[in-house]
PDB file of C-alpha atoms and ligand atoms in Angstrom:
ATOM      1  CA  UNK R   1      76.663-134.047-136.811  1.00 68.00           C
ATOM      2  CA  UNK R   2      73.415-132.670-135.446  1.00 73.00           C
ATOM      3  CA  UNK R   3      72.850-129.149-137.083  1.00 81.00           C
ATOM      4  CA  UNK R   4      72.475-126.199-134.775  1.00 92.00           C
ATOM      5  CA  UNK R   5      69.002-124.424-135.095  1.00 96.00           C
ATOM      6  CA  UNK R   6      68.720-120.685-135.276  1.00 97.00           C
ATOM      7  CA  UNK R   7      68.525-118.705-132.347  1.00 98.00           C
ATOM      8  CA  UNK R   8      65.514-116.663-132.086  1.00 98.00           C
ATOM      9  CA  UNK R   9      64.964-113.848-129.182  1.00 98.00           C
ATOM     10  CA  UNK R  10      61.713-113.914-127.377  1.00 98.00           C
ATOM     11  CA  UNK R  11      60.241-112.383-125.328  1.00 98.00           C
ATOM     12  CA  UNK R  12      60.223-114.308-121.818  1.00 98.00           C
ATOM     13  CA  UNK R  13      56.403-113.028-120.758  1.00 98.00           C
ATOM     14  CA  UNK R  14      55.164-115.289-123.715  1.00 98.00           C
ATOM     15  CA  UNK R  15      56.920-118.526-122.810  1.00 98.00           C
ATOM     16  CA  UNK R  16      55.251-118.069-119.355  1.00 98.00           C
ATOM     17  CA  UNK R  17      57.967-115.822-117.063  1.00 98.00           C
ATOM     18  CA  UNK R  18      56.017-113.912-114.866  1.00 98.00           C
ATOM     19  CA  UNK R  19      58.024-110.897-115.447  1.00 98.00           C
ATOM     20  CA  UNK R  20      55.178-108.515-116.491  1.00 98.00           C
ATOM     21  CA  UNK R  21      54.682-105.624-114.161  1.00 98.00           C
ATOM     22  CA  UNK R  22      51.737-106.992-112.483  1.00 98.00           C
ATOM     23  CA  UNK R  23      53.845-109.897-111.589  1.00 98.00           C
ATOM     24  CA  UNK R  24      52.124-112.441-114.558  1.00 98.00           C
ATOM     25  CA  UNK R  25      52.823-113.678-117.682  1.00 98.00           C
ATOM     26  CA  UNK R  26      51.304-113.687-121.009  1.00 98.00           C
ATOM     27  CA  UNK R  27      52.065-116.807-122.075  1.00 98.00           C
ATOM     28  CA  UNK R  28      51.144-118.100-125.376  1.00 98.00           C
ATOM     29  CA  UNK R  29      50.927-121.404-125.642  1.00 95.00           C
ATOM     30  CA  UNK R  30      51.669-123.010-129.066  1.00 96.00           C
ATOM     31  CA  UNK R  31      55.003-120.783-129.505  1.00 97.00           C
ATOM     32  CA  UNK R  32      56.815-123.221-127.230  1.00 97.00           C
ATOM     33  CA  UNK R  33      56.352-125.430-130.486  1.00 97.00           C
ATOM     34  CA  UNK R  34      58.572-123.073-132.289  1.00 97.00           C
ATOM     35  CA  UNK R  35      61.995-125.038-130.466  1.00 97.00           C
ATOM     36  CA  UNK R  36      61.274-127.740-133.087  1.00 95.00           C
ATOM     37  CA  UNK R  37      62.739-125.228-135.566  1.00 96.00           C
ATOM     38  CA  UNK R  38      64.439-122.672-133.588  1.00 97.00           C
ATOM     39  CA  UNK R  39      66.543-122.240-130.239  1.00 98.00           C
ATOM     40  CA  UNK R  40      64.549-119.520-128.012  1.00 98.00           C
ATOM     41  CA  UNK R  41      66.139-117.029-126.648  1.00 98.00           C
ATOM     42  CA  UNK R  42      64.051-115.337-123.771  1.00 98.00           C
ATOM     43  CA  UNK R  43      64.910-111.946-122.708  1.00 98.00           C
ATOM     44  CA  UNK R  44      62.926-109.811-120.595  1.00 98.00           C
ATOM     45  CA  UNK R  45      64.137-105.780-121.321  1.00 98.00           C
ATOM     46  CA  UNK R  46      62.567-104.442-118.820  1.00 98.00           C
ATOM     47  CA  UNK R  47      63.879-106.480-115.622  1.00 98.00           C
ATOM     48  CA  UNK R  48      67.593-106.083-117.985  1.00 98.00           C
ATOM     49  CA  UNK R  49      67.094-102.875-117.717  1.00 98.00           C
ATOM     50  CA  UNK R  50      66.494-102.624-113.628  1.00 98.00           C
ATOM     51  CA  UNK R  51      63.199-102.887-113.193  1.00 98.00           C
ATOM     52  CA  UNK R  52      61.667-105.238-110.596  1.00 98.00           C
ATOM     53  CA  UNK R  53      58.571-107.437-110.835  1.00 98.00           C
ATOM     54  CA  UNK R  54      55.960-106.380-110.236  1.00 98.00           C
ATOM     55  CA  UNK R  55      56.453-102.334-111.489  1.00 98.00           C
ATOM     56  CA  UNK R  56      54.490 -99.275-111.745  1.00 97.00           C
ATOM     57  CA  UNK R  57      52.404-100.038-115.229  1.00 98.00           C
ATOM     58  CA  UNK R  58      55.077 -97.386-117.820  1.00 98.00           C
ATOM     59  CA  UNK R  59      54.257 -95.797-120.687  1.00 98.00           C
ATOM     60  CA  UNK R  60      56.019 -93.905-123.889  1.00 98.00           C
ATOM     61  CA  UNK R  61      55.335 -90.189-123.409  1.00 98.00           C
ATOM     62  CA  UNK R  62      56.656 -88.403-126.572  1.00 95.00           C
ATOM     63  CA  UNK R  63      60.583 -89.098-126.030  1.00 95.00           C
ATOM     64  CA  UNK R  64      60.237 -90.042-122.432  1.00 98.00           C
ATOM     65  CA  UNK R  65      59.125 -93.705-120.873  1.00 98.00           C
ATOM     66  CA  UNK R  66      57.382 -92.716-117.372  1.00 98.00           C
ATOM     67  CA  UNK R  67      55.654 -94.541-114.807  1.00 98.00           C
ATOM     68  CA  UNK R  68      51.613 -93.949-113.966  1.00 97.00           C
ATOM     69  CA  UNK R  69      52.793 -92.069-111.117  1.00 97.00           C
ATOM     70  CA  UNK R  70      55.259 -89.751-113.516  1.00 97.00           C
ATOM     71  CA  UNK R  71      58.144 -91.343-112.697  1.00 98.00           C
ATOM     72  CA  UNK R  72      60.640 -91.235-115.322  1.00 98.00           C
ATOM     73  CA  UNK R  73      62.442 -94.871-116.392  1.00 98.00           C
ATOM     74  CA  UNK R  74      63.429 -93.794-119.892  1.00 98.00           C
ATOM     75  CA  UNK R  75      67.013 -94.971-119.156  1.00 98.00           C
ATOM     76  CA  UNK R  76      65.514 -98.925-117.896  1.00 98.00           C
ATOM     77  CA  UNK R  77      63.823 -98.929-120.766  1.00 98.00           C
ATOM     78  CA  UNK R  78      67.277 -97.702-122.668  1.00 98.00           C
ATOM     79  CA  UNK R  79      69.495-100.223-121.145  1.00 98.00           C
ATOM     80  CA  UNK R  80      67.217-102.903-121.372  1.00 98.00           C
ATOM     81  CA  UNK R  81      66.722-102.311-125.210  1.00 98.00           C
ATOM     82  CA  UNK R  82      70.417-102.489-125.337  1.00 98.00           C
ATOM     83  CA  UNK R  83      70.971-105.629-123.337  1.00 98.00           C
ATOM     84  CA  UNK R  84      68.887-107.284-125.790  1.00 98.00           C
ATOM     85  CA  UNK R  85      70.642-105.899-128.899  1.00 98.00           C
ATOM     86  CA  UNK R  86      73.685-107.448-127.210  1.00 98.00           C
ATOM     87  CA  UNK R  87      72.545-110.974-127.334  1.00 98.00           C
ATOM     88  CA  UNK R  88      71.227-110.642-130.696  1.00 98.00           C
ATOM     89  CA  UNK R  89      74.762-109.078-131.749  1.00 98.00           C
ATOM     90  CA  UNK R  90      76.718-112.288-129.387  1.00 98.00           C
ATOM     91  CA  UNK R  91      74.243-115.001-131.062  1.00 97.00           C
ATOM     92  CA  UNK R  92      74.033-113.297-134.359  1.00 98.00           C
ATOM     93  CA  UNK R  93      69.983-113.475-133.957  1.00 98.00           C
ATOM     94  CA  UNK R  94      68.083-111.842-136.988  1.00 98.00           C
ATOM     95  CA  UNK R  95      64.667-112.490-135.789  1.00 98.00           C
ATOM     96  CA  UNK R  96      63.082-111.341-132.614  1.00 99.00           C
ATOM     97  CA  UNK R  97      59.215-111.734-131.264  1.00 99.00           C
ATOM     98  CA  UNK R  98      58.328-109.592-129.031  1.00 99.00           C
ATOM     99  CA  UNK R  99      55.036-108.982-126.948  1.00 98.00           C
ATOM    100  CA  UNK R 100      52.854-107.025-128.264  1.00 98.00           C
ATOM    101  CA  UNK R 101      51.006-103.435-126.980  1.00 98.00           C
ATOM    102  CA  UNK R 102      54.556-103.414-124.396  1.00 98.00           C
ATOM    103  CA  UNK R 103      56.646 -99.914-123.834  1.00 98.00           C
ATOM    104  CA  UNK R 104      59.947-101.883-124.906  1.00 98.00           C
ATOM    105  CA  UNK R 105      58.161-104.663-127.104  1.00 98.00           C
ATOM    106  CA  UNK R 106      55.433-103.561-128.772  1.00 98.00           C
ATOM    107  CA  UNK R 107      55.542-104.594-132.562  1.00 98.00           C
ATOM    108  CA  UNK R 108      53.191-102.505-134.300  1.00 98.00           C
ATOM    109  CA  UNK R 109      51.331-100.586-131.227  1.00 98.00           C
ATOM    110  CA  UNK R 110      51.858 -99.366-127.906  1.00 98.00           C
ATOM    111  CA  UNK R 111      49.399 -97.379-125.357  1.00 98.00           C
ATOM    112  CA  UNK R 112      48.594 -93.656-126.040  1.00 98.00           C
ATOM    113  CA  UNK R 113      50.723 -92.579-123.197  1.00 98.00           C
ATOM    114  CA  UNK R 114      47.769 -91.365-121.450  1.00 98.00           C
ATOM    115  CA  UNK R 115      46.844 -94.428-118.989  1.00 97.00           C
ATOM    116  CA  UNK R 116      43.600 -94.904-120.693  1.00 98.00           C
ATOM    117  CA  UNK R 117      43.844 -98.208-121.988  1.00 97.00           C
ATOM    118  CA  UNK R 118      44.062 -96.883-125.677  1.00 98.00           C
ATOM    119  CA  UNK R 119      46.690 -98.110-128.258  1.00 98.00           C
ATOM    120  CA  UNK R 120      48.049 -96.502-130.948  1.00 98.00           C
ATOM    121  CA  UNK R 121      50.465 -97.561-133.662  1.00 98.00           C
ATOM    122  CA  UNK R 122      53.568 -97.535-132.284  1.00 98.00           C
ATOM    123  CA  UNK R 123      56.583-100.147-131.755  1.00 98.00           C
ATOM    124  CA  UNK R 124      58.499-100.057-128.128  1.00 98.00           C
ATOM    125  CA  UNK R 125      61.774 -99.585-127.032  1.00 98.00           C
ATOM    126  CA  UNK R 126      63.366-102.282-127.740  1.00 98.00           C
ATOM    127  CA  UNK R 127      61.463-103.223-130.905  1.00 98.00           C
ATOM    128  CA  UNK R 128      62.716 -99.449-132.071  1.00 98.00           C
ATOM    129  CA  UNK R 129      65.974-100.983-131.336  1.00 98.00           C
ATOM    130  CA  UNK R 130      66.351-104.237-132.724  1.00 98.00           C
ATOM    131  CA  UNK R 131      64.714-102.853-135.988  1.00 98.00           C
ATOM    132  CA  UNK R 132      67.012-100.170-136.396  1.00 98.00           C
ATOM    133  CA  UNK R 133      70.511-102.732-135.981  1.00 98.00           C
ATOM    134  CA  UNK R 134      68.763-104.934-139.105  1.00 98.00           C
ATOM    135  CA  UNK R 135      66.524-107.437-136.703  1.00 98.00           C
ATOM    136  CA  UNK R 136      63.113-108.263-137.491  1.00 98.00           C
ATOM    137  CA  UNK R 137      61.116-107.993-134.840  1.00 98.00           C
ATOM    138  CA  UNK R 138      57.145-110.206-135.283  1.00 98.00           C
ATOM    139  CA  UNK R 139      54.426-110.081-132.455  1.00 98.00           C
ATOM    140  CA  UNK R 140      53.117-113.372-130.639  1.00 98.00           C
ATOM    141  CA  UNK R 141      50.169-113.901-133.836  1.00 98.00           C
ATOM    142  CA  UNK R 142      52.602-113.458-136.507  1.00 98.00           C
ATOM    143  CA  UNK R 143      55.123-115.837-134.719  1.00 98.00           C
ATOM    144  CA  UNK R 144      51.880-118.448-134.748  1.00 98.00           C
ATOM    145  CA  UNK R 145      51.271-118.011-138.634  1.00 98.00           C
ATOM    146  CA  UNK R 146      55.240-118.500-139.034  1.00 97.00           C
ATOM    147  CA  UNK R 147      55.085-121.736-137.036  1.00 96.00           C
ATOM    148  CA  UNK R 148      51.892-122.813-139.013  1.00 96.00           C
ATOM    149  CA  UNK R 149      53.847-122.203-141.891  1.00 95.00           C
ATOM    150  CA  UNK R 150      57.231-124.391-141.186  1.00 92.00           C
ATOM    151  CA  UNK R 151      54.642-127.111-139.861  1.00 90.00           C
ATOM    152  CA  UNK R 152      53.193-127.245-143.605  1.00 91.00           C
ATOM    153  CA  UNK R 153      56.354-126.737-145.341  1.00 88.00           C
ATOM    154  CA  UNK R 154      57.476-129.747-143.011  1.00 82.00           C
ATOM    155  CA  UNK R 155      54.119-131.951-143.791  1.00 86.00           C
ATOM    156  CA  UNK R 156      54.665-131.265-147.193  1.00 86.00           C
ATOM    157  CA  UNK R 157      58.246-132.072-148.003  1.00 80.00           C
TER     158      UNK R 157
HETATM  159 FE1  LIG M 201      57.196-109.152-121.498  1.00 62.85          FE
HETATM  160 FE2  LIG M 201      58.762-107.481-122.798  1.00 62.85          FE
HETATM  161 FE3  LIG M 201      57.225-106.577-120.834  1.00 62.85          FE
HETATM  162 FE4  LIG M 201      59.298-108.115-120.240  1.00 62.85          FE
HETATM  163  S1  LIG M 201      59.387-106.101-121.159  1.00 62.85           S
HETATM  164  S2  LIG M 201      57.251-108.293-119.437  1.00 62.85           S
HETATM  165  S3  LIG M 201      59.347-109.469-122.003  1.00 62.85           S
HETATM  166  S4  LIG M 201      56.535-107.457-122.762  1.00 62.85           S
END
């Protein structure tokens, strides 16, 4: 019987949905290579959470997520950070990779909050999330070095 792989959460901006704000994607392209090893899960938190495509560009403010224009979307950003604890918690997924620099999926940074382009280390709503309920949660570049990794431990054995 054909094992099952591991599901893995992604985020769906990096396997090319164009669910960013400005309507694009950031896709990366070698992580679709990853499905040799894992079953991807892509989840976008921020459409989860109620927000359309495209979106005012948001950005963590102290406790508060809010919108260039001030608007406050703290609770989007809440449910959609939920939502995607839920699948983890339904598919018993223990390792998530999530977008980088992102308001709900930043790894390691985020922007300043101040609309200047600026990052600062930081993780995002739904990173916060995940990591707190036991998940780890890589960026796009460490998800690469994992899959050149499993390629040499493959070429090797
Ligand atoms: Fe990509 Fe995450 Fe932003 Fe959605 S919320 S567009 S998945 S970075």
């Amino acid at each position: 019987m054909k094992q099952e792989k591991e599901k893995v959460l992604i985020s769906a901006c990096l396997l090319g949905e164009n669910c960013r704000y400005d309507g694009k994607a950031k896709k990366v392209n070698g992580l679709i290579d990853l499905t040799k090893y894992y079953d991807l899960i892509p989840v976008c938190p921020e459409m989860s959470g109620g927000l359309k495509v495209p979106r005012d560009p948001s950005e963590i403010v102290k406790d508060k997520v809010l919108t260039k224009t001030g608007r406050d979307v703290t609770e989007n950003y809440n449910s959609g950070a939920y939502w995607a604890n839920s699948i983890c918690q339904i598919y018993h997924i223990k390792l998530a990779i999530l977008k980088e620099d992102s308001p709900s999926c930043g790894t390691h940074f985020i922007h300043d909050g101040l609309f200047d382009g600026k990052k600062i280390p930081g993780q995002g709503i739904t990173t916060k999330k995940l990591v707190k309920m036991g998940i780890k949660v890589i960026n796009e570049n460490e998800a690469l070095e994992l899959l050149k990794k499993m390629s040499e431990v493959k070429n090797n054995a």
